[in-house]
Amino acid sequence: MAGTGDTRADWVHVDVMDNHFVPNLTLGLPVVQSLLKATDLPLDCHLMIEDPDHWAIGYAEAGAYNVTVHIEAAKDPVKLAKHLRAAGAKAGLSVKPGTPLEPYLDVLKHYDTLLVMSVEPGFGGQSFIADVLDKARTARRLVDTGHLKLVVEIDGGINAETIEQAAEAGVDCFVAGSAVYGADDPAKAVAALRERAARAAR
Ligand code: ZN
């Protein structure tokens, strides 16, 4: 894990949208394959797509570091996690803001990352829904007590202010889009976010 002051992100988060699971269309496997050739940073693929049971495996086989699917879309999430891991990727499970965590605690035992959505998936630039931090706190508690073994990740509306709330709630991986790509100096923005998160987590 990179230290504070590091201007490089740890992972590159890639939002894959299919215009069915969410009302937006972004990119798919061919672009991810090109990205894998263009960066040595691990790719964190967030699949906002229907039928991840069928499509997710291709991203793992292509070499994505972490492949996250939505619990609202997965038909057999336990089997899917096993397939992703067998293909050499970490398995990630994401929950939309309105989806509770409790029904999926057993499923989460099979996953390496939990991606808590802090906006409705589909578009960038939305504001942060603080209510979802309860799910991050629950996950953190379960990890700290040894019931789950996963990285708690948050996605949506993360900026200099919200990253502190998220870090205090126990999140340890933060997806920042507009706060980095919209900054005058994206590298400096990464370092500043990292610093704020580290300070708030102490
Ligand atoms: Zn995402």
JSON list of C-alpha atoms and ligand atoms in Angstrom, two decimals:
[
{"chain": "A", "resi": 1, "resn": "MET", "atom": "CA", "xyz": [0.00, 0.00, 0.00]},
{"chain": "A", "resi": 2, "resn": "ALA", "atom": "CA", "xyz": [1.36, 3.42, -0.93]},
{"chain": "A", "resi": 3, "resn": "GLY", "atom": "CA", "xyz": [2.14, 5.89, 1.82]},
{"chain": "A", "resi": 4, "resn": "THR", "atom": "CA", "xyz": [0.65, 9.32, 2.42]},
{"chain": "A", "resi": 5, "resn": "GLY", "atom": "CA", "xyz": [1.96, 11.95, 0.05]},
{"chain": "A", "resi": 6, "resn": "ASP", "atom": "CA", "xyz": [1.87, 9.47, -2.82]},
{"chain": "A", "resi": 7, "resn": "THR", "atom": "CA", "xyz": [0.44, 11.13, -5.92]},
{"chain": "A", "resi": 8, "resn": "ARG", "atom": "CA", "xyz": [-0.43, 7.84, -7.62]},
{"chain": "A", "resi": 9, "resn": "ALA", "atom": "CA", "xyz": [-3.70, 6.03, -7.10]},
{"chain": "A", "resi": 10, "resn": "ASP", "atom": "CA", "xyz": [-3.38, 2.42, -5.87]},
{"chain": "A", "resi": 11, "resn": "TRP", "atom": "CA", "xyz": [-5.89, 1.09, -8.38]},
{"chain": "A", "resi": 12, "resn": "VAL", "atom": "CA", "xyz": [-7.60, 2.36, -11.52]},
{"chain": "A", "resi": 13, "resn": "HIS", "atom": "CA", "xyz": [-11.35, 2.03, -11.06]},
{"chain": "A", "resi": 14, "resn": "VAL", "atom": "CA", "xyz": [-13.18, 1.31, -14.32]},
{"chain": "A", "resi": 15, "resn": "ASP", "atom": "CA", "xyz": [-16.94, 1.83, -14.51]},
{"chain": "A", "resi": 16, "resn": "VAL", "atom": "CA", "xyz": [-18.51, -0.59, -16.97]},
{"chain": "A", "resi": 17, "resn": "MET", "atom": "CA", "xyz": [-22.15, 0.29, -17.75]},
{"chain": "A", "resi": 18, "resn": "ASP", "atom": "CA", "xyz": [-24.36, -1.58, -20.17]},
{"chain": "A", "resi": 19, "resn": "ASN", "atom": "CA", "xyz": [-27.37, 0.75, -20.58]},
{"chain": "A", "resi": 20, "resn": "HIS", "atom": "CA", "xyz": [-29.57, -1.99, -19.05]},
{"chain": "A", "resi": 21, "resn": "PHE", "atom": "CA", "xyz": [-28.61, -2.36, -15.39]},
{"chain": "A", "resi": 22, "resn": "VAL", "atom": "CA", "xyz": [-28.02, 1.41, -15.38]},
{"chain": "A", "resi": 23, "resn": "PRO", "atom": "CA", "xyz": [-29.30, 4.00, -17.88]},
{"chain": "A", "resi": 24, "resn": "ASN", "atom": "CA", "xyz": [-25.87, 4.80, -19.26]},
{"chain": "A", "resi": 25, "resn": "LEU", "atom": "CA", "xyz": [-23.41, 3.16, -21.61]},
{"chain": "A", "resi": 26, "resn": "THR", "atom": "CA", "xyz": [-19.67, 3.42, -21.04]},
{"chain": "A", "resi": 27, "resn": "LEU", "atom": "CA", "xyz": [-17.17, 0.81, -22.12]},
{"chain": "A", "resi": 28, "resn": "GLY", "atom": "CA", "xyz": [-16.72, -2.93, -22.13]},
{"chain": "A", "resi": 29, "resn": "LEU", "atom": "CA", "xyz": [-14.18, -5.70, -22.25]},
{"chain": "A", "resi": 30, "resn": "PRO", "atom": "CA", "xyz": [-12.24, -4.59, -25.37]},
{"chain": "A", "resi": 31, "resn": "VAL", "atom": "CA", "xyz": [-11.47, -1.21, -23.79]},
{"chain": "A", "resi": 32, "resn": "VAL", "atom": "CA", "xyz": [-10.51, -2.88, -20.51]},
{"chain": "A", "resi": 33, "resn": "GLN", "atom": "CA", "xyz": [-8.13, -5.13, -22.43]},
{"chain": "A", "resi": 34, "resn": "SER", "atom": "CA", "xyz": [-6.52, -2.02, -23.94]},
{"chain": "A", "resi": 35, "resn": "LEU", "atom": "CA", "xyz": [-6.30, -0.35, -20.52]},
{"chain": "A", "resi": 36, "resn": "LEU", "atom": "CA", "xyz": [-4.56, -3.41, -19.13]},
{"chain": "A", "resi": 37, "resn": "LYS", "atom": "CA", "xyz": [-1.85, -2.93, -21.75]},
{"chain": "A", "resi": 38, "resn": "ALA", "atom": "CA", "xyz": [-1.58, 0.80, -21.05]},
{"chain": "A", "resi": 39, "resn": "THR", "atom": "CA", "xyz": [-1.06, 0.80, -17.26]},
{"chain": "A", "resi": 40, "resn": "ASP", "atom": "CA", "xyz": [0.78, -1.21, -14.66]},
{"chain": "A", "resi": 41, "resn": "LEU", "atom": "CA", "xyz": [-1.69, -0.13, -11.98]},
{"chain": "A", "resi": 42, "resn": "PRO", "atom": "CA", "xyz": [-4.17, -2.84, -10.94]},
{"chain": "A", "resi": 43, "resn": "LEU", "atom": "CA", "xyz": [-7.56, -2.47, -12.63]},
{"chain": "A", "resi": 44, "resn": "ASP", "atom": "CA", "xyz": [-10.61, -2.43, -10.39]},
{"chain": "A", "resi": 45, "resn": "CYS", "atom": "CA", "xyz": [-13.51, -3.22, -12.74]},
{"chain": "A", "resi": 46, "resn": "HIS", "atom": "CA", "xyz": [-16.95, -2.21, -11.47]},
{"chain": "A", "resi": 47, "resn": "LEU", "atom": "CA", "xyz": [-19.53, -3.99, -13.59]},
{"chain": "A", "resi": 48, "resn": "MET", "atom": "CA", "xyz": [-22.84, -2.15, -13.59]},
{"chain": "A", "resi": 49, "resn": "ILE", "atom": "CA", "xyz": [-24.31, -4.66, -15.99]},
{"chain": "A", "resi": 50, "resn": "GLU", "atom": "CA", "xyz": [-27.04, -7.25, -16.26]},
{"chain": "A", "resi": 51, "resn": "ASP", "atom": "CA", "xyz": [-26.12, -10.92, -16.22]},
{"chain": "A", "resi": 52, "resn": "PRO", "atom": "CA", "xyz": [-22.72, -10.59, -14.53]},
{"chain": "A", "resi": 53, "resn": "ASP", "atom": "CA", "xyz": [-22.87, -14.38, -14.02]},
{"chain": "A", "resi": 54, "resn": "HIS", "atom": "CA", "xyz": [-22.16, -14.61, -17.73]},
{"chain": "A", "resi": 55, "resn": "TRP", "atom": "CA", "xyz": [-19.99, -11.55, -18.45]},
{"chain": "A", "resi": 56, "resn": "ALA", "atom": "CA", "xyz": [-17.81, -10.95, -15.38]},
{"chain": "A", "resi": 57, "resn": "ILE", "atom": "CA", "xyz": [-15.50, -13.89, -15.92]},
{"chain": "A", "resi": 58, "resn": "GLY", "atom": "CA", "xyz": [-14.10, -12.31, -19.13]},
{"chain": "A", "resi": 59, "resn": "TYR", "atom": "CA", "xyz": [-12.74, -9.37, -17.12]},
{"chain": "A", "resi": 60, "resn": "ALA", "atom": "CA", "xyz": [-11.03, -11.71, -14.66]},
{"chain": "A", "resi": 61, "resn": "GLU", "atom": "CA", "xyz": [-9.55, -13.79, -17.47]},
{"chain": "A", "resi": 62, "resn": "ALA", "atom": "CA", "xyz": [-8.31, -10.60, -19.19]},
{"chain": "A", "resi": 63, "resn": "GLY", "atom": "CA", "xyz": [-6.26, -9.78, -16.10]},
{"chain": "A", "resi": 64, "resn": "ALA", "atom": "CA", "xyz": [-8.33, -7.31, -14.05]},
{"chain": "A", "resi": 65, "resn": "TYR", "atom": "CA", "xyz": [-7.09, -7.24, -10.46]},
{"chain": "A", "resi": 66, "resn": "ASN", "atom": "CA", "xyz": [-10.55, -6.96, -8.90]},
{"chain": "A", "resi": 67, "resn": "VAL", "atom": "CA", "xyz": [-13.90, -7.62, -10.59]},
{"chain": "A", "resi": 68, "resn": "THR", "atom": "CA", "xyz": [-16.93, -6.20, -8.82]},
{"chain": "A", "resi": 69, "resn": "VAL", "atom": "CA", "xyz": [-20.48, -7.28, -9.66]},
{"chain": "A", "resi": 70, "resn": "HIS", "atom": "CA", "xyz": [-23.78, -5.99, -8.31]},
{"chain": "A", "resi": 71, "resn": "ILE", "atom": "CA", "xyz": [-25.73, -8.13, -5.88]},
{"chain": "A", "resi": 72, "resn": "GLU", "atom": "CA", "xyz": [-28.92, -6.76, -7.47]},
{"chain": "A", "resi": 73, "resn": "ALA", "atom": "CA", "xyz": [-27.88, -8.29, -10.81]},
{"chain": "A", "resi": 74, "resn": "ALA", "atom": "CA", "xyz": [-26.07, -11.50, -9.84]},
{"chain": "A", "resi": 75, "resn": "LYS", "atom": "CA", "xyz": [-28.12, -14.72, -9.98]},
{"chain": "A", "resi": 76, "resn": "ASP", "atom": "CA", "xyz": [-25.65, -16.96, -8.15]},
{"chain": "A", "resi": 77, "resn": "PRO", "atom": "CA", "xyz": [-23.17, -14.64, -6.42]},
{"chain": "A", "resi": 78, "resn": "VAL", "atom": "CA", "xyz": [-21.37, -17.39, -4.49]},
{"chain": "A", "resi": 79, "resn": "LYS", "atom": "CA", "xyz": [-20.64, -19.42, -7.62]},
{"chain": "A", "resi": 80, "resn": "LEU", "atom": "CA", "xyz": [-19.67, -16.22, -9.43]},
{"chain": "A", "resi": 81, "resn": "ALA", "atom": "CA", "xyz": [-17.12, -15.30, -6.73]},
{"chain": "A", "resi": 82, "resn": "LYS", "atom": "CA", "xyz": [-15.58, -18.77, -6.98]},
{"chain": "A", "resi": 83, "resn": "HIS", "atom": "CA", "xyz": [-15.25, -18.44, -10.74]},
{"chain": "A", "resi": 84, "resn": "LEU", "atom": "CA", "xyz": [-13.68, -14.98, -10.49]},
{"chain": "A", "resi": 85, "resn": "ARG", "atom": "CA", "xyz": [-11.13, -16.18, -7.95]},
{"chain": "A", "resi": 86, "resn": "ALA", "atom": "CA", "xyz": [-10.38, -19.31, -9.97]},
{"chain": "A", "resi": 87, "resn": "ALA", "atom": "CA", "xyz": [-9.61, -17.03, -12.94]},
{"chain": "A", "resi": 88, "resn": "GLY", "atom": "CA", "xyz": [-7.06, -15.19, -10.80]},
{"chain": "A", "resi": 89, "resn": "ALA", "atom": "CA", "xyz": [-9.01, -12.06, -9.84]},
{"chain": "A", "resi": 90, "resn": "LYS", "atom": "CA", "xyz": [-10.26, -10.74, -6.56]},
{"chain": "A", "resi": 91, "resn": "ALA", "atom": "CA", "xyz": [-14.04, -10.94, -6.31]},
{"chain": "A", "resi": 92, "resn": "GLY", "atom": "CA", "xyz": [-15.99, -7.80, -5.45]},
{"chain": "A", "resi": 93, "resn": "LEU", "atom": "CA", "xyz": [-19.63, -7.34, -4.53]},
{"chain": "A", "resi": 94, "resn": "SER", "atom": "CA", "xyz": [-21.41, -4.00, -4.81]},
{"chain": "A", "resi": 95, "resn": "VAL", "atom": "CA", "xyz": [-24.62, -2.74, -3.22]},
{"chain": "A", "resi": 96, "resn": "LYS", "atom": "CA", "xyz": [-26.69, 0.20, -4.46]},
{"chain": "A", "resi": 97, "resn": "PRO", "atom": "CA", "xyz": [-27.57, 2.89, -1.88]},
{"chain": "A", "resi": 98, "resn": "GLY", "atom": "CA", "xyz": [-31.02, 1.36, -1.22]},
{"chain": "A", "resi": 99, "resn": "THR", "atom": "CA", "xyz": [-29.84, -2.26, -0.92]},
{"chain": "A", "resi": 100, "resn": "PRO", "atom": "CA", "xyz": [-29.38, -3.53, 2.64]},
{"chain": "A", "resi": 101, "resn": "LEU", "atom": "CA", "xyz": [-26.31, -5.52, 3.65]},
{"chain": "A", "resi": 102, "resn": "GLU", "atom": "CA", "xyz": [-27.85, -7.92, 6.16]},
{"chain": "A", "resi": 103, "resn": "PRO", "atom": "CA", "xyz": [-29.38, -10.42, 3.68]},
{"chain": "A", "resi": 104, "resn": "TYR", "atom": "CA", "xyz": [-25.98, -10.88, 2.03]},
{"chain": "A", "resi": 105, "resn": "LEU", "atom": "CA", "xyz": [-23.62, -11.38, 4.96]},
{"chain": "A", "resi": 106, "resn": "ASP", "atom": "CA", "xyz": [-23.13, -15.07, 4.18]},
{"chain": "A", "resi": 107, "resn": "VAL", "atom": "CA", "xyz": [-22.56, -14.30, 0.50]},
{"chain": "A", "resi": 108, "resn": "LEU", "atom": "CA", "xyz": [-19.94, -11.71, 1.46]},
{"chain": "A", "resi": 109, "resn": "LYS", "atom": "CA", "xyz": [-17.82, -14.43, 3.07]},
{"chain": "A", "resi": 110, "resn": "HIS", "atom": "CA", "xyz": [-16.92, -15.46, -0.48]},
{"chain": "A", "resi": 111, "resn": "TYR", "atom": "CA", "xyz": [-15.82, -11.97, -1.53]},
{"chain": "A", "resi": 112, "resn": "ASP", "atom": "CA", "xyz": [-12.58, -9.97, -1.26]},
{"chain": "A", "resi": 113, "resn": "THR", "atom": "CA", "xyz": [-14.06, -6.49, -1.64]},
{"chain": "A", "resi": 114, "resn": "LEU", "atom": "CA", "xyz": [-17.37, -4.87, -0.75]},
{"chain": "A", "resi": 115, "resn": "LEU", "atom": "CA", "xyz": [-18.17, -1.80, -2.84]},
{"chain": "A", "resi": 116, "resn": "VAL", "atom": "CA", "xyz": [-20.69, 0.42, -1.07]},
{"chain": "A", "resi": 117, "resn": "MET", "atom": "CA", "xyz": [-22.34, 2.74, -3.59]},
{"chain": "A", "resi": 118, "resn": "SER", "atom": "CA", "xyz": [-22.75, 6.23, -2.16]},
{"chain": "A", "resi": 119, "resn": "VAL", "atom": "CA", "xyz": [-24.69, 7.51, -5.18]},
{"chain": "A", "resi": 120, "resn": "GLU", "atom": "CA", "xyz": [-27.16, 5.78, -7.50]},
{"chain": "A", "resi": 121, "resn": "PRO", "atom": "CA", "xyz": [-24.99, 4.00, -10.06]},
{"chain": "A", "resi": 122, "resn": "GLY", "atom": "CA", "xyz": [-25.10, 5.33, -13.59]},
{"chain": "A", "resi": 123, "resn": "PHE", "atom": "CA", "xyz": [-23.59, 8.80, -13.69]},
{"chain": "A", "resi": 124, "resn": "GLY", "atom": "CA", "xyz": [-20.59, 10.71, -12.33]},
{"chain": "A", "resi": 125, "resn": "GLY", "atom": "CA", "xyz": [-20.75, 13.99, -10.49]},
{"chain": "A", "resi": 126, "resn": "GLN", "atom": "CA", "xyz": [-23.63, 13.15, -8.10]},
{"chain": "A", "resi": 127, "resn": "SER", "atom": "CA", "xyz": [-23.66, 14.16, -4.46]},
{"chain": "A", "resi": 128, "resn": "PHE", "atom": "CA", "xyz": [-22.76, 11.78, -1.67]},
{"chain": "A", "resi": 129, "resn": "ILE", "atom": "CA", "xyz": [-25.50, 9.87, 0.23]},
{"chain": "A", "resi": 130, "resn": "ALA", "atom": "CA", "xyz": [-24.21, 9.81, 3.83]},
{"chain": "A", "resi": 131, "resn": "ASP", "atom": "CA", "xyz": [-26.81, 7.21, 4.98]},
{"chain": "A", "resi": 132, "resn": "VAL", "atom": "CA", "xyz": [-24.84, 4.46, 3.27]},
{"chain": "A", "resi": 133, "resn": "LEU", "atom": "CA", "xyz": [-22.04, 4.90, 5.80]},
{"chain": "A", "resi": 134, "resn": "ASP", "atom": "CA", "xyz": [-24.03, 2.67, 8.19]},
{"chain": "A", "resi": 135, "resn": "LYS", "atom": "CA", "xyz": [-23.29, -0.20, 5.80]},
{"chain": "A", "resi": 136, "resn": "ALA", "atom": "CA", "xyz": [-19.60, 0.69, 5.82]},
{"chain": "A", "resi": 137, "resn": "ARG", "atom": "CA", "xyz": [-19.65, 0.69, 9.65]},
{"chain": "A", "resi": 138, "resn": "THR", "atom": "CA", "xyz": [-21.37, -2.71, 9.72]},
{"chain": "A", "resi": 139, "resn": "ALA", "atom": "CA", "xyz": [-18.85, -4.17, 7.29]},
{"chain": "A", "resi": 140, "resn": "ARG", "atom": "CA", "xyz": [-15.91, -2.66, 9.19]},
{"chain": "A", "resi": 141, "resn": "ARG", "atom": "CA", "xyz": [-17.17, -4.20, 12.45]},
{"chain": "A", "resi": 142, "resn": "LEU", "atom": "CA", "xyz": [-17.55, -7.61, 10.82]},
{"chain": "A", "resi": 143, "resn": "VAL", "atom": "CA", "xyz": [-14.06, -7.40, 9.36]},
{"chain": "A", "resi": 144, "resn": "ASP", "atom": "CA", "xyz": [-12.51, -6.24, 12.63]},
{"chain": "A", "resi": 145, "resn": "THR", "atom": "CA", "xyz": [-14.19, -9.08, 14.53]},
{"chain": "A", "resi": 146, "resn": "GLY", "atom": "CA", "xyz": [-13.05, -11.66, 11.99]},
{"chain": "A", "resi": 147, "resn": "HIS", "atom": "CA", "xyz": [-16.49, -12.50, 10.55]},
{"chain": "A", "resi": 148, "resn": "LEU", "atom": "CA", "xyz": [-15.60, -11.14, 7.12]},
{"chain": "A", "resi": 149, "resn": "LYS", "atom": "CA", "xyz": [-12.29, -10.74, 5.37]},
{"chain": "A", "resi": 150, "resn": "LEU", "atom": "CA", "xyz": [-12.63, -8.03, 2.77]},
{"chain": "A", "resi": 151, "resn": "VAL", "atom": "CA", "xyz": [-11.66, -4.53, 1.73]},
{"chain": "A", "resi": 152, "resn": "VAL", "atom": "CA", "xyz": [-14.40, -1.96, 2.34]},
{"chain": "A", "resi": 153, "resn": "GLU", "atom": "CA", "xyz": [-14.59, 0.28, -0.70]},
{"chain": "A", "resi": 154, "resn": "ILE", "atom": "CA", "xyz": [-16.85, 3.27, -1.38]},
{"chain": "A", "resi": 155, "resn": "ASP", "atom": "CA", "xyz": [-17.87, 4.74, -4.73]},
{"chain": "A", "resi": 156, "resn": "GLY", "atom": "CA", "xyz": [-19.73, 7.95, -5.53]},
{"chain": "A", "resi": 157, "resn": "GLY", "atom": "CA", "xyz": [-19.39, 11.60, -4.54]},
{"chain": "A", "resi": 158, "resn": "ILE", "atom": "CA", "xyz": [-16.02, 11.15, -2.84]},
{"chain": "A", "resi": 159, "resn": "ASN", "atom": "CA", "xyz": [-14.18, 14.44, -2.44]},
{"chain": "A", "resi": 160, "resn": "ALA", "atom": "CA", "xyz": [-12.07, 16.29, 0.15]},
{"chain": "A", "resi": 161, "resn": "GLU", "atom": "CA", "xyz": [-15.02, 16.53, 2.57]},
{"chain": "A", "resi": 162, "resn": "THR", "atom": "CA", "xyz": [-16.80, 13.21, 2.14]},
{"chain": "A", "resi": 163, "resn": "ILE", "atom": "CA", "xyz": [-13.61, 11.13, 2.20]},
{"chain": "A", "resi": 164, "resn": "GLU", "atom": "CA", "xyz": [-13.15, 12.04, 5.86]},
{"chain": "A", "resi": 165, "resn": "GLN", "atom": "CA", "xyz": [-16.63, 10.83, 6.81]},
{"chain": "A", "resi": 166, "resn": "ALA", "atom": "CA", "xyz": [-16.06, 7.63, 4.87]},
{"chain": "A", "resi": 167, "resn": "ALA", "atom": "CA", "xyz": [-12.67, 7.00, 6.47]},
{"chain": "A", "resi": 168, "resn": "GLU", "atom": "CA", "xyz": [-14.14, 7.59, 9.94]},
{"chain": "A", "resi": 169, "resn": "ALA", "atom": "CA", "xyz": [-16.84, 5.01, 9.15]},
{"chain": "A", "resi": 170, "resn": "GLY", "atom": "CA", "xyz": [-14.14, 2.44, 8.43]},
{"chain": "A", "resi": 171, "resn": "VAL", "atom": "CA", "xyz": [-13.83, 2.53, 4.66]},
{"chain": "A", "resi": 172, "resn": "ASP", "atom": "CA", "xyz": [-10.35, 1.64, 3.49]},
{"chain": "A", "resi": 173, "resn": "CYS", "atom": "CA", "xyz": [-10.60, 2.10, -0.28]},
{"chain": "A", "resi": 174, "resn": "PHE", "atom": "CA", "xyz": [-12.02, 5.23, -1.91]},
{"chain": "A", "resi": 175, "resn": "VAL", "atom": "CA", "xyz": [-13.10, 5.70, -5.50]},
{"chain": "A", "resi": 176, "resn": "ALA", "atom": "CA", "xyz": [-12.71, 9.32, -6.61]},
{"chain": "A", "resi": 177, "resn": "GLY", "atom": "CA", "xyz": [-13.78, 10.45, -10.08]},
{"chain": "A", "resi": 178, "resn": "SER", "atom": "CA", "xyz": [-14.60, 14.15, -10.44]},
{"chain": "A", "resi": 179, "resn": "ALA", "atom": "CA", "xyz": [-12.46, 15.07, -7.39]},
{"chain": "A", "resi": 180, "resn": "VAL", "atom": "CA", "xyz": [-9.37, 13.82, -9.23]},
{"chain": "A", "resi": 181, "resn": "TYR", "atom": "CA", "xyz": [-10.12, 14.18, -12.94]},
{"chain": "A", "resi": 182, "resn": "GLY", "atom": "CA", "xyz": [-11.72, 17.60, -12.45]},
{"chain": "A", "resi": 183, "resn": "ALA", "atom": "CA", "xyz": [-8.79, 18.95, -10.42]},
{"chain": "A", "resi": 184, "resn": "ASP", "atom": "CA", "xyz": [-6.21, 21.34, -11.89]},
{"chain": "A", "resi": 185, "resn": "ASP", "atom": "CA", "xyz": [-3.52, 18.96, -10.70]},
{"chain": "A", "resi": 186, "resn": "PRO", "atom": "CA", "xyz": [-4.91, 15.40, -10.48]},
{"chain": "A", "resi": 187, "resn": "ALA", "atom": "CA", "xyz": [-1.73, 14.01, -8.90]},
{"chain": "A", "resi": 188, "resn": "LYS", "atom": "CA", "xyz": [-1.85, 16.61, -6.15]},
{"chain": "A", "resi": 189, "resn": "ALA", "atom": "CA", "xyz": [-5.55, 15.85, -5.64]},
{"chain": "A", "resi": 190, "resn": "VAL", "atom": "CA", "xyz": [-4.75, 12.15, -5.09]},
{"chain": "A", "resi": 191, "resn": "ALA", "atom": "CA", "xyz": [-2.09, 13.02, -2.50]},
{"chain": "A", "resi": 192, "resn": "ALA", "atom": "CA", "xyz": [-4.45, 15.43, -0.71]},
{"chain": "A", "resi": 193, "resn": "LEU", "atom": "CA", "xyz": [-7.32, 12.88, -0.61]},
{"chain": "A", "resi": 194, "resn": "ARG", "atom": "CA", "xyz": [-4.95, 10.21, 0.66]},
{"chain": "A", "resi": 195, "resn": "GLU", "atom": "CA", "xyz": [-3.72, 12.54, 3.42]},
{"chain": "A", "resi": 196, "resn": "ARG", "atom": "CA", "xyz": [-7.25, 13.46, 4.52]},
{"chain": "A", "resi": 197, "resn": "ALA", "atom": "CA", "xyz": [-8.39, 9.84, 4.60]},
{"chain": "A", "resi": 198, "resn": "ALA", "atom": "CA", "xyz": [-5.34, 8.77, 6.61]},
{"chain": "A", "resi": 199, "resn": "ARG", "atom": "CA", "xyz": [-5.83, 11.58, 9.11]},
{"chain": "A", "resi": 200, "resn": "ALA", "atom": "CA", "xyz": [-9.56, 10.85, 9.56]},
{"chain": "A", "resi": 201, "resn": "ALA", "atom": "CA", "xyz": [-8.96, 7.10, 9.97]},
{"chain": "A", "resi": 202, "resn": "ARG", "atom": "CA", "xyz": [-6.56, 7.64, 12.91]},
{"chain": "B", "resi": 1, "resn": "ZN", "atom": "ZN", "xyz": [-17.66, 2.60, -9.88]}
]
